[in-house]
């Protein structure tokens, strides 16, 4: 619609508020050189994730969908001392690129990249008692978003923040008859979160360098109806 303007404004926001960063720039460059798709969060949204993680004083972060590790680097840098981020990636090549990017950022000891379909690797996190996570960022195959949200709640505590990426999809989520698995999964995610007794949530629409999309944010509340 007004992509040029949104990209320009994201550039302005970055110029003022998101300083150039060699490790993040190198991660983007290495990801592109390896042929990874340019679908990482924007710099402005990476910084938002970072600030949210700082706000909740995160010591444990769960990420579903690593790609080249760009959002993982933003999030891991927000961890309190001794904190850990676990990130789940189905594609071994992507996990390898992410591992190199995380190393270059000096975050090896904070970031644990698990290779495999997230629905196969999440149960191990429960068995290992890797949680409770203070923040979960869900950004993988959108068809499975309802299952990922259920897992995030299972691995959470009251006060955990769950953030879900790509929940507006240029407005295509309004199409109840959509055959697109991503749209269907996203719509089911809204239904699940909206009806969940232990989640208080909203979503924001966003425009920017990555187009028109949005973020859903859900706070895990105590037992009983969510506020
Ligand atoms: N969070 C990243 C972008 C993730 S893109 C960032 O902002 O930097 C989505 C990623 O999810 C892709 O790398 C894709 O391979 C991965 N993915 C897709 N299906 C998955 C699954 N079932 N389990 C784990 N990861 C999956
Ligand atoms: C896609 C995935 C994402 O997580 C994103 O932010 C943008 C695009 C995709 O699979 O096309
Ligand atoms: Mg995304």
mmCIF file of C-alpha atoms and ligand atoms in Angstrom:
data_model
loop_
_atom_site.group_PDB
_atom_site.id
_atom_site.type_symbol
_atom_site.label_atom_id
_atom_site.label_comp_id
_atom_site.label_asym_id
_atom_site.label_seq_id
_atom_site.Cartn_x
_atom_site.Cartn_y
_atom_site.Cartn_z
ATOM 1 C CA UNK A 1 0.000 0.000 0.000
ATOM 2 C CA UNK A 2 2.527 2.577 1.168
ATOM 3 C CA UNK A 3 5.504 0.264 1.474
ATOM 4 C CA UNK A 4 8.023 2.915 0.455
ATOM 5 C CA UNK A 5 6.814 5.223 3.215
ATOM 6 C CA UNK A 6 6.783 2.448 5.846
ATOM 7 C CA UNK A 7 10.334 1.449 4.871
ATOM 8 C CA UNK A 8 11.423 5.081 5.073
ATOM 9 C CA UNK A 9 9.920 5.497 8.528
ATOM 10 C CA UNK A 10 11.534 2.270 9.729
ATOM 11 C CA UNK A 11 14.838 3.719 8.491
ATOM 12 C CA UNK A 12 14.167 6.883 10.476
ATOM 13 C CA UNK A 13 13.290 4.886 13.598
ATOM 14 C CA UNK A 14 16.436 2.798 13.233
ATOM 15 C CA UNK A 15 18.631 5.846 12.619
ATOM 16 C CA UNK A 16 17.471 7.433 15.867
ATOM 17 C CA UNK A 17 16.732 4.539 18.174
ATOM 18 C CA UNK A 18 18.426 1.347 16.971
ATOM 19 C CA UNK A 19 22.184 1.921 16.668
ATOM 20 C CA UNK A 20 24.186 0.032 14.031
ATOM 21 C CA UNK A 21 25.490 -3.182 15.474
ATOM 22 C CA UNK A 22 28.324 -5.241 13.966
ATOM 23 C CA UNK A 23 27.144 -8.643 15.263
ATOM 24 C CA UNK A 24 23.566 -8.138 14.103
ATOM 25 C CA UNK A 25 24.699 -6.769 10.751
ATOM 26 C CA UNK A 26 27.031 -9.747 10.313
ATOM 27 C CA UNK A 27 24.211 -12.141 11.203
ATOM 28 C CA UNK A 28 21.990 -10.590 8.538
ATOM 29 C CA UNK A 29 24.798 -10.653 5.956
ATOM 30 C CA UNK A 30 25.755 -14.273 6.678
ATOM 31 C CA UNK A 31 22.100 -15.339 6.589
ATOM 32 C CA UNK A 32 21.591 -13.692 3.204
ATOM 33 C CA UNK A 33 24.860 -15.162 1.874
ATOM 34 C CA UNK A 34 23.687 -18.639 2.912
ATOM 35 C CA UNK A 35 20.456 -18.146 0.992
ATOM 36 C CA UNK A 36 18.162 -17.879 3.997
ATOM 37 C CA UNK A 37 14.907 -16.032 3.238
ATOM 38 C CA UNK A 38 14.747 -12.410 4.473
ATOM 39 C CA UNK A 39 12.047 -13.088 7.033
ATOM 40 C CA UNK A 40 13.759 -12.248 10.327
ATOM 41 C CA UNK A 41 12.064 -9.591 12.429
ATOM 42 C CA UNK A 42 12.959 -6.014 11.524
ATOM 43 C CA UNK A 43 15.581 -4.171 13.569
ATOM 44 C CA UNK A 44 12.862 -2.092 15.212
ATOM 45 C CA UNK A 45 10.922 -5.219 16.176
ATOM 46 C CA UNK A 46 14.082 -6.988 17.318
ATOM 47 C CA UNK A 47 14.696 -4.068 19.647
ATOM 48 C CA UNK A 48 11.081 -4.289 20.844
ATOM 49 C CA UNK A 49 11.574 -7.976 21.710
ATOM 50 C CA UNK A 50 14.792 -7.031 23.491
ATOM 51 C CA UNK A 51 13.042 -4.347 25.542
ATOM 52 C CA UNK A 52 10.170 -6.697 26.440
ATOM 53 C CA UNK A 53 12.667 -9.291 27.645
ATOM 54 C CA UNK A 54 14.391 -6.650 29.758
ATOM 55 C CA UNK A 55 11.062 -5.490 31.172
ATOM 56 C CA UNK A 56 10.263 -8.985 32.421
ATOM 57 C CA UNK A 57 13.864 -9.411 33.589
ATOM 58 C CA UNK A 58 13.997 -12.622 31.630
ATOM 59 C CA UNK A 59 16.292 -15.377 32.833
ATOM 60 C CA UNK A 60 14.741 -18.029 30.606
ATOM 61 C CA UNK A 61 13.507 -17.352 27.096
ATOM 62 C CA UNK A 62 11.912 -19.810 24.676
ATOM 63 C CA UNK A 63 11.940 -19.097 20.945
ATOM 64 C CA UNK A 64 10.157 -21.229 18.354
ATOM 65 C CA UNK A 65 11.661 -20.541 14.911
ATOM 66 C CA UNK A 66 15.365 -19.612 14.863
ATOM 67 C CA UNK A 67 16.148 -18.996 11.171
ATOM 68 C CA UNK A 68 19.618 -17.328 11.234
ATOM 69 C CA UNK A 69 19.416 -16.354 14.893
ATOM 70 C CA UNK A 70 18.693 -12.661 14.370
ATOM 71 C CA UNK A 71 15.816 -12.391 16.860
ATOM 72 C CA UNK A 72 17.626 -14.840 19.146
ATOM 73 C CA UNK A 73 20.580 -12.447 19.377
ATOM 74 C CA UNK A 74 18.290 -9.518 20.228
ATOM 75 C CA UNK A 75 16.539 -11.575 22.897
ATOM 76 C CA UNK A 76 19.628 -13.254 24.364
ATOM 77 C CA UNK A 77 21.272 -9.882 24.876
ATOM 78 C CA UNK A 78 18.402 -8.959 27.160
ATOM 79 C CA UNK A 79 18.887 -11.929 29.497
ATOM 80 C CA UNK A 80 19.846 -11.268 33.093
ATOM 81 C CA UNK A 81 23.335 -12.577 33.993
ATOM 82 C CA UNK A 82 23.332 -16.366 33.883
ATOM 83 C CA UNK A 83 20.149 -16.422 31.793
ATOM 84 C CA UNK A 84 19.494 -18.808 28.905
ATOM 85 C CA UNK A 85 17.569 -18.773 25.650
ATOM 86 C CA UNK A 86 16.420 -22.003 24.032
ATOM 87 C CA UNK A 87 15.520 -21.678 20.353
ATOM 88 C CA UNK A 88 13.932 -24.376 18.189
ATOM 89 C CA UNK A 89 14.642 -24.802 14.467
ATOM 90 C CA UNK A 90 13.574 -27.597 12.127
ATOM 91 C CA UNK A 91 16.125 -26.908 9.390
ATOM 92 C CA UNK A 92 19.695 -28.067 10.254
ATOM 93 C CA UNK A 93 21.298 -25.682 7.747
ATOM 94 C CA UNK A 94 19.492 -22.730 9.302
ATOM 95 C CA UNK A 95 20.451 -23.899 12.782
ATOM 96 C CA UNK A 96 24.097 -24.095 11.672
ATOM 97 C CA UNK A 97 24.041 -20.561 10.285
ATOM 98 C CA UNK A 98 22.341 -19.395 13.469
ATOM 99 C CA UNK A 99 24.970 -21.103 15.581
ATOM 100 C CA UNK A 100 27.751 -19.251 13.780
ATOM 101 C CA UNK A 101 25.872 -15.952 14.080
ATOM 102 C CA UNK A 102 25.283 -16.489 17.787
ATOM 103 C CA UNK A 103 28.967 -17.347 18.301
ATOM 104 C CA UNK A 104 30.059 -14.236 16.496
ATOM 105 C CA UNK A 105 27.801 -12.232 18.796
ATOM 106 C CA UNK A 106 29.568 -13.780 21.795
ATOM 107 C CA UNK A 107 26.408 -15.512 23.011
ATOM 108 C CA UNK A 108 27.401 -19.192 22.848
ATOM 109 C CA UNK A 109 26.925 -19.797 26.537
ATOM 110 C CA UNK A 110 23.513 -18.069 26.593
ATOM 111 C CA UNK A 111 21.905 -19.656 23.527
ATOM 112 C CA UNK A 112 20.858 -23.293 23.109
ATOM 113 C CA UNK A 113 19.745 -24.142 19.554
ATOM 114 C CA UNK A 114 17.714 -27.355 19.291
ATOM 115 C CA UNK A 115 17.326 -28.944 15.858
ATOM 116 C CA UNK A 116 14.053 -30.661 15.010
ATOM 117 C CA UNK A 117 10.378 -29.985 14.515
ATOM 118 C CA UNK A 118 9.371 -27.923 17.528
ATOM 119 C CA UNK A 119 6.505 -30.248 18.406
ATOM 120 C CA UNK A 120 9.143 -33.004 18.730
ATOM 121 C CA UNK A 121 11.658 -30.953 20.736
ATOM 122 C CA UNK A 122 9.245 -29.166 23.102
ATOM 123 C CA UNK A 123 8.472 -32.308 25.150
ATOM 124 C CA UNK A 124 12.175 -32.654 26.005
ATOM 125 C CA UNK A 125 12.150 -29.140 27.469
ATOM 126 C CA UNK A 126 9.387 -30.210 29.815
ATOM 127 C CA UNK A 127 11.205 -33.421 30.774
ATOM 128 C CA UNK A 128 14.396 -31.459 31.439
ATOM 129 C CA UNK A 129 12.444 -28.901 33.465
ATOM 130 C CA UNK A 130 13.967 -26.203 31.263
ATOM 131 C CA UNK A 131 11.171 -23.840 32.257
ATOM 132 C CA UNK A 132 9.387 -21.992 33.508
ATOM 133 C CA UNK A 133 10.162 -19.524 30.745
ATOM 134 C CA UNK A 134 9.767 -15.823 31.453
ATOM 135 C CA UNK A 135 9.173 -14.960 27.805
ATOM 136 C CA UNK A 136 8.248 -17.037 24.766
ATOM 137 C CA UNK A 137 8.570 -15.795 21.181
ATOM 138 C CA UNK A 138 6.608 -17.890 18.694
ATOM 139 C CA UNK A 139 7.742 -17.337 15.106
ATOM 140 C CA UNK A 140 7.841 -20.625 13.157
ATOM 141 C CA UNK A 141 5.264 -22.463 10.996
ATOM 142 C CA UNK A 142 2.061 -20.560 11.606
ATOM 143 C CA UNK A 143 -0.185 -23.596 11.111
ATOM 144 C CA UNK A 144 1.082 -24.905 14.438
ATOM 145 C CA UNK A 145 0.646 -21.652 16.352
ATOM 146 C CA UNK A 146 -2.200 -23.005 18.503
ATOM 147 C CA UNK A 147 -0.037 -25.958 19.588
ATOM 148 C CA UNK A 148 2.966 -23.696 20.227
ATOM 149 C CA UNK A 149 0.845 -21.394 22.367
ATOM 150 C CA UNK A 150 -0.425 -24.371 24.374
ATOM 151 C CA UNK A 151 3.184 -25.473 24.894
ATOM 152 C CA UNK A 152 4.285 -21.977 25.871
ATOM 153 C CA UNK A 153 1.550 -21.895 28.526
ATOM 154 C CA UNK A 154 2.546 -25.350 29.720
ATOM 155 C CA UNK A 155 6.151 -24.197 30.133
ATOM 156 C CA UNK A 156 5.188 -20.861 31.711
ATOM 157 C CA UNK A 157 4.492 -19.356 35.126
ATOM 158 C CA UNK A 158 2.054 -16.579 36.046
ATOM 159 C CA UNK A 159 3.655 -13.423 34.627
ATOM 160 C CA UNK A 160 5.190 -15.065 31.566
ATOM 161 C CA UNK A 161 4.867 -13.032 28.389
ATOM 162 C CA UNK A 162 4.053 -14.874 25.167
ATOM 163 C CA UNK A 163 4.670 -12.981 21.903
ATOM 164 C CA UNK A 164 3.458 -14.361 18.569
ATOM 165 C CA UNK A 165 4.758 -12.910 15.286
ATOM 166 C CA UNK A 166 2.918 -12.445 11.997
ATOM 167 C CA UNK A 167 -0.620 -12.431 13.324
ATOM 168 C CA UNK A 168 -2.154 -9.921 10.870
ATOM 169 C CA UNK A 169 -0.751 -11.119 7.533
ATOM 170 C CA UNK A 170 -1.867 -8.061 5.517
ATOM 171 C CA UNK A 171 -5.345 -8.478 6.947
ATOM 172 C CA UNK A 172 -5.819 -11.907 5.411
ATOM 173 C CA UNK A 173 -6.728 -13.216 8.871
ATOM 174 C CA UNK A 174 -10.192 -11.698 8.356
ATOM 175 C CA UNK A 175 -10.965 -14.414 5.782
ATOM 176 C CA UNK A 176 -12.755 -17.128 7.742
ATOM 177 C CA UNK A 177 -12.903 -19.296 4.604
ATOM 178 C CA UNK A 178 -9.182 -19.042 3.844
ATOM 179 C CA UNK A 179 -7.487 -22.235 2.650
ATOM 180 C CA UNK A 180 -4.069 -20.831 3.682
ATOM 181 C CA UNK A 181 -2.715 -22.972 6.536
ATOM 182 C CA UNK A 182 -0.947 -19.947 8.022
ATOM 183 C CA UNK A 183 -4.161 -17.938 8.096
ATOM 184 C CA UNK A 184 -6.117 -20.846 9.524
ATOM 185 C CA UNK A 185 -3.501 -21.491 12.216
ATOM 186 C CA UNK A 186 -3.391 -17.820 13.097
ATOM 187 C CA UNK A 187 -7.177 -17.551 13.330
ATOM 188 C CA UNK A 188 -7.269 -20.619 15.580
ATOM 189 C CA UNK A 189 -4.524 -19.037 17.693
ATOM 190 C CA UNK A 190 -6.730 -15.967 18.307
ATOM 191 C CA UNK A 191 -9.645 -18.225 19.236
ATOM 192 C CA UNK A 192 -7.506 -20.235 21.614
ATOM 193 C CA UNK A 193 -5.939 -17.203 23.289
ATOM 194 C CA UNK A 194 -9.236 -15.309 23.468
ATOM 195 C CA UNK A 195 -10.971 -18.221 25.168
ATOM 196 C CA UNK A 196 -8.058 -19.190 27.412
ATOM 197 C CA UNK A 197 -8.811 -18.742 31.117
ATOM 198 C CA UNK A 198 -5.158 -18.058 31.973
ATOM 199 C CA UNK A 199 -4.187 -15.599 29.254
ATOM 200 C CA UNK A 200 -4.775 -11.839 29.051
ATOM 201 C CA UNK A 201 -3.943 -10.714 25.550
ATOM 202 C CA UNK A 202 -4.066 -8.182 22.776
ATOM 203 C CA UNK A 203 -2.566 -7.772 19.334
ATOM 204 C CA UNK A 204 -1.127 -4.760 17.563
ATOM 205 C CA UNK A 205 -1.097 -4.144 13.829
ATOM 206 C CA UNK A 206 2.283 -3.072 12.489
ATOM 207 C CA UNK A 207 3.632 -1.573 9.274
ATOM 208 C CA UNK A 208 7.280 -1.234 8.373
ATOM 209 C CA UNK A 209 10.064 -2.591 6.251
ATOM 210 C CA UNK A 210 8.395 -6.021 6.343
ATOM 211 C CA UNK A 211 4.996 -4.756 5.249
ATOM 212 C CA UNK A 212 1.676 -4.919 7.054
ATOM 213 C CA UNK A 213 1.546 -7.480 9.840
ATOM 214 C CA UNK A 214 1.189 -7.664 13.606
ATOM 215 C CA UNK A 215 2.217 -9.047 16.966
ATOM 216 C CA UNK A 216 0.046 -10.822 19.512
ATOM 217 C CA UNK A 217 1.032 -10.498 23.156
ATOM 218 C CA UNK A 218 -0.398 -12.651 25.907
ATOM 219 C CA UNK A 219 0.311 -12.452 29.611
ATOM 220 C CA UNK A 220 0.004 -15.697 31.528
ATOM 221 C CA UNK A 221 -2.175 -14.960 34.533
ATOM 222 C CA UNK A 222 -2.781 -17.050 37.615
ATOM 223 C CA UNK A 223 -5.437 -19.717 37.746
ATOM 224 C CA UNK A 224 -8.921 -18.478 37.019
ATOM 225 C CA UNK A 225 -10.402 -16.179 34.364
ATOM 226 C CA UNK A 226 -7.849 -13.886 32.728
ATOM 227 C CA UNK A 227 -8.332 -10.138 33.057
HETATM 228 N N1 LIG B 1 12.632 -15.740 14.608
HETATM 229 C C1 LIG B 1 13.469 -15.566 13.424
HETATM 230 C C2 LIG B 1 12.704 -15.850 12.152
HETATM 231 C C3 LIG B 1 12.098 -17.225 12.112
HETATM 232 S S1 LIG B 1 11.483 -17.606 10.483
HETATM 233 C C4 LIG B 1 13.983 -14.133 13.389
HETATM 234 O O1 LIG B 1 13.156 -13.216 13.529
HETATM 235 O O2 LIG B 1 15.181 -13.918 13.221
HETATM 236 C C5 LIG B 1 10.655 -19.114 10.866
HETATM 237 C C6 LIG B 1 11.591 -20.291 11.124
HETATM 238 O O3 LIG B 1 10.812 -21.356 11.647
HETATM 239 C C7 LIG B 1 12.257 -20.827 9.851
HETATM 240 O O4 LIG B 1 13.657 -20.830 9.984
HETATM 241 C C8 LIG B 1 11.713 -22.236 9.714
HETATM 242 O O5 LIG B 1 12.653 -23.185 9.217
HETATM 243 C C9 LIG B 1 11.347 -22.564 11.162
HETATM 244 N N2 LIG B 1 10.344 -23.621 11.279
HETATM 245 C C10 LIG B 1 9.342 -23.928 10.425
HETATM 246 N N3 LIG B 1 8.652 -24.988 10.872
HETATM 247 C C11 LIG B 1 9.218 -25.362 12.031
HETATM 248 C C12 LIG B 1 8.965 -26.402 12.976
HETATM 249 N N4 LIG B 1 7.952 -27.267 12.795
HETATM 250 N N5 LIG B 1 9.745 -26.495 14.060
HETATM 251 C C13 LIG B 1 10.768 -25.614 14.261
HETATM 252 N N6 LIG B 1 11.057 -24.615 13.400
HETATM 253 C C14 LIG B 1 10.303 -24.490 12.311
HETATM 254 C C1 LIG B 2 7.502 -15.648 6.970
HETATM 255 C C2 LIG B 2 7.755 -16.061 8.270
HETATM 256 C C3 LIG B 2 7.936 -15.107 9.256
HETATM 257 O O1 LIG B 2 8.159 -15.448 10.530
HETATM 258 C C4 LIG B 2 7.893 -13.756 8.961
HETATM 259 O O2 LIG B 2 8.074 -12.854 9.967
HETATM 260 C C5 LIG B 2 7.648 -13.352 7.667
HETATM 261 C C6 LIG B 2 7.456 -14.303 6.667
HETATM 262 C C7 LIG B 2 7.298 -16.665 5.912
HETATM 263 O O3 LIG B 2 7.376 -17.868 6.229
HETATM 264 O O4 LIG B 2 7.093 -16.279 4.790
HETATM 265 MG MG1 LIG B 3 8.057 -13.845 11.857
#
